CSV table of C-alpha atoms in Angstrom, one decimal:
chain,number,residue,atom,x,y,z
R,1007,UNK,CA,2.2,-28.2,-28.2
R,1008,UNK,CA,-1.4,-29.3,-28.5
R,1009,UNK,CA,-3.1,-32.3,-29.6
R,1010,UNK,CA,-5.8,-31.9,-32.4
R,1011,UNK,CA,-8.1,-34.2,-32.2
R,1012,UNK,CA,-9.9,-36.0,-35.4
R,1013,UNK,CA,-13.5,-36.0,-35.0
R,1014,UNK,CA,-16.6,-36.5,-37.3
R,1015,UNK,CA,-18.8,-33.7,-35.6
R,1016,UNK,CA,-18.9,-31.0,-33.0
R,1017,UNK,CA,-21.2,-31.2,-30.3
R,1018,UNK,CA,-22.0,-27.7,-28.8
R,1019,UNK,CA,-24.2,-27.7,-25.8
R,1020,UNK,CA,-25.4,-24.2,-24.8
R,1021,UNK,CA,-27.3,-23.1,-21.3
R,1022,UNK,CA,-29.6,-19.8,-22.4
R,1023,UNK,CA,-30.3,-17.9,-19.0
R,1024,UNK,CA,-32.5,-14.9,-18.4
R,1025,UNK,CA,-34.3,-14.9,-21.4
R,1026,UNK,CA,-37.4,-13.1,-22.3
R,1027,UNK,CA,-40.3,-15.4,-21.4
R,1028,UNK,CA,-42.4,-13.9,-24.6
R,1029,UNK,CA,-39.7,-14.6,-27.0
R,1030,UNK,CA,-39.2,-18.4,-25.6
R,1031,UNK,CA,-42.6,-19.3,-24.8
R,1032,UNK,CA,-43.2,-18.0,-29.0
R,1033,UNK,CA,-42.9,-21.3,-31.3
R,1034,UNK,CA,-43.1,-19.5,-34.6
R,1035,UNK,CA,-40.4,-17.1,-33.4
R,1036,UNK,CA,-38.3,-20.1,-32.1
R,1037,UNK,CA,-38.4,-22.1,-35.2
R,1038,UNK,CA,-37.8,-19.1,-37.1
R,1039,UNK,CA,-34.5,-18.3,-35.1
R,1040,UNK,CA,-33.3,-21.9,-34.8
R,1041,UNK,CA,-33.5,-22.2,-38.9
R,1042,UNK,CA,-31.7,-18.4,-39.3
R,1043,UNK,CA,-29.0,-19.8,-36.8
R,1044,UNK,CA,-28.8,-22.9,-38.6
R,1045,UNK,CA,-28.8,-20.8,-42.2
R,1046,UNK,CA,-26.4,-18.4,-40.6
R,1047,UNK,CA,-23.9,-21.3,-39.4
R,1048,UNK,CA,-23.3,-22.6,-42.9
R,1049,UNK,CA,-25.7,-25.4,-42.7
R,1050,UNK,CA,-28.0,-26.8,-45.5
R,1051,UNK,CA,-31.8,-27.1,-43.6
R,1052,UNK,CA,-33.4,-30.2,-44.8
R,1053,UNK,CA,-36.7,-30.2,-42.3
R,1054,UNK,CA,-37.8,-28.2,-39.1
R,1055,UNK,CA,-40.2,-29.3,-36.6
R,1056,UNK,CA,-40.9,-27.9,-33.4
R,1057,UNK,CA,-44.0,-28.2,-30.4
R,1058,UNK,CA,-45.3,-26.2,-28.5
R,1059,UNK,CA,-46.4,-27.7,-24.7
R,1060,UNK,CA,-49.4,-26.9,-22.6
R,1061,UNK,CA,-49.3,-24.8,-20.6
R,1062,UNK,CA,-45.9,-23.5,-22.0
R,1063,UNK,CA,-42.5,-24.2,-23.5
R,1064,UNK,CA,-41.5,-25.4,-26.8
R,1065,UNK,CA,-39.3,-27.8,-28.4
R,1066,UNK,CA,-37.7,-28.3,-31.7
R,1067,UNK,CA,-35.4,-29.7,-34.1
R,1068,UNK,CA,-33.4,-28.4,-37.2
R,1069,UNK,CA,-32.4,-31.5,-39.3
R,1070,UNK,CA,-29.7,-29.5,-41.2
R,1071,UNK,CA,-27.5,-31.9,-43.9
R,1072,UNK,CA,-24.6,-31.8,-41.7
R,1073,UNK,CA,-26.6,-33.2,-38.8
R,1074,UNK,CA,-29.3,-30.8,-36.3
R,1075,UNK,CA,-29.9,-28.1,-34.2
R,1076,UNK,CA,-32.4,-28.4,-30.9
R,1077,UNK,CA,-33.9,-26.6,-28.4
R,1078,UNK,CA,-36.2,-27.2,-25.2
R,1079,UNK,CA,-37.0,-24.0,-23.8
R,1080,UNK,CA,-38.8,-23.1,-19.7
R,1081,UNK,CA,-40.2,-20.1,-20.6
R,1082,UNK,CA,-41.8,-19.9,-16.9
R,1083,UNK,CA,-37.9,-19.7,-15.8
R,1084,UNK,CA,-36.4,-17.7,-18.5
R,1085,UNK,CA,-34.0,-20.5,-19.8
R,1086,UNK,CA,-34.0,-22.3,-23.0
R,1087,UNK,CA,-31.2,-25.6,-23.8
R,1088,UNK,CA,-29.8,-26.0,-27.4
R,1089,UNK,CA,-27.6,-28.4,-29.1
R,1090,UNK,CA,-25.7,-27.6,-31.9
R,1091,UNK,CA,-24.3,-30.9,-33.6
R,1092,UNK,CA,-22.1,-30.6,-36.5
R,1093,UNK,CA,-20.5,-32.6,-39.3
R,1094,UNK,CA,-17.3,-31.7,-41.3
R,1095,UNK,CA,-16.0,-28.5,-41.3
R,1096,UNK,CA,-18.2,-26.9,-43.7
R,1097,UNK,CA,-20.5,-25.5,-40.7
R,1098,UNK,CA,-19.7,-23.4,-37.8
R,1099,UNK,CA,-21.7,-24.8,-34.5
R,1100,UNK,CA,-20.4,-21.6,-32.4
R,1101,UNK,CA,-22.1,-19.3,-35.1
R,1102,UNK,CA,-25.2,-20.5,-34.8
R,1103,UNK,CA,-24.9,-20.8,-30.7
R,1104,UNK,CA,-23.8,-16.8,-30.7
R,1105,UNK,CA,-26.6,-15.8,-33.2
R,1106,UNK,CA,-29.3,-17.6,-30.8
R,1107,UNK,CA,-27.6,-15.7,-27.7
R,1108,UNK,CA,-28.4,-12.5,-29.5
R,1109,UNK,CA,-31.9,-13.6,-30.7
R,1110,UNK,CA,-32.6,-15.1,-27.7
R,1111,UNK,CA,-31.7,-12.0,-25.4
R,1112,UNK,CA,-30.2,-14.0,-22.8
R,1113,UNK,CA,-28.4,-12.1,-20.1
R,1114,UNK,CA,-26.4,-15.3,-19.3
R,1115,UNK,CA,-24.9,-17.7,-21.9
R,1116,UNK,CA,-22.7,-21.1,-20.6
R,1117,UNK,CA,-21.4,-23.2,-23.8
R,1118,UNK,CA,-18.9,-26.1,-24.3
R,1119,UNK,CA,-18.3,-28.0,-27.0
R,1120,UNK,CA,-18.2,-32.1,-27.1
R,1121,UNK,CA,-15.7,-33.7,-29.7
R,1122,UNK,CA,-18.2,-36.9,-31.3
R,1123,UNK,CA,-16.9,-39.4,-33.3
R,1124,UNK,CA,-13.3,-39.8,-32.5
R,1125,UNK,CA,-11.7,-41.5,-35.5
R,1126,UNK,CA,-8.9,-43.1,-34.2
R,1127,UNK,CA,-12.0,-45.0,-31.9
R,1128,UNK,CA,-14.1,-45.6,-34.9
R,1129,UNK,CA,-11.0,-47.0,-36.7
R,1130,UNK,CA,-10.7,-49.6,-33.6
R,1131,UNK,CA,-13.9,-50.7,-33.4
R,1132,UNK,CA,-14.8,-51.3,-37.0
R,1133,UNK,CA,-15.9,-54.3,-38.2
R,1134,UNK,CA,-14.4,-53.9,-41.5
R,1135,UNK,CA,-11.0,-52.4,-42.0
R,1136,UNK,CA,-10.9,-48.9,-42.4
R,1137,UNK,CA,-8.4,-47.2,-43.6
R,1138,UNK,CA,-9.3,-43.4,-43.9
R,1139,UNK,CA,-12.6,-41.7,-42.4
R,1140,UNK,CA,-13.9,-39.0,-44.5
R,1141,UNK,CA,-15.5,-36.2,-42.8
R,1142,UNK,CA,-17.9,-34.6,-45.0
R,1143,UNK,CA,-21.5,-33.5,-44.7
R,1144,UNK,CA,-23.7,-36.3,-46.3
R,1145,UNK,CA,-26.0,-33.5,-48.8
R,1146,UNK,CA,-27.2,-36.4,-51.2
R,1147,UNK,CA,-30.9,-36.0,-52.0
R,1148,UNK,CA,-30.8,-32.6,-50.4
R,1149,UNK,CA,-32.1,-29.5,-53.0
């Protein structure tokens, strides 16, 4: 019988290997992909901002409602990092890491996922009393 554990988010880290230097080294093509993986995940995007370095790579972040997306990618090494970090269960992190896979045309893809916000922790270390942790995607202020 397994344990399930009660978390606030979802942390997905996932390692993009072999992928097309044109396509990573491309800013406007990686922001566009990280907001349609975000979009495509369920998420609400509030903001996207993303850099690209001299002589190459690019980095960027998704602020989505229900937390962010990022990526660093080594274009010169055909690998780009992402993060996927998720709140509430409104928003599929592994959605958006398998849609970037595909975009990204990597030929090898390593993901795990990191648990974040153990309530039962959060409950212990509180420095009021805290009786129940709601898990929901903060979307005040958001249109």
């Amino acid at each position: 019988m397994g344990i399930e554990l009660s978390t606030l988010g979802r942390h997905v880290l996932i390692e993009f290997y072999g992928c097309p230097s044109d396509i990573i080294e491309n800013n406007k093509l990686i922001e566009k992909f990280m907001n349609e993986a975000a979009d495509y995940s369920g998420a609400t995007i509030v903001e996207s901002v993303f850099h690209h370095f001299n002589p190459y790579g690019v980095s960027g972040a998704v602020i989505i409602a229900e937390s962010h997306l990022t990526i660093h990618t080594w274009p010169e090494y055909g690998y780009a990092s992402v993060d996927v970090y998720t709140c509430g269960d409104s928003v599929s992190p592994w959605k958006a890491a398998d849609y970037l896979g595909i975009k990204l045309q990597a030929k090898k893809t390593e993901s795990f996922e990191v648990p974040r916000g153990m309530v039962d922790k959060i409950k212990q270390f509180a420095e009021r009393d805290i009786r129940e942790v709601q898990v929901k995607p903060a979307l005040e202020g958001v249109k």
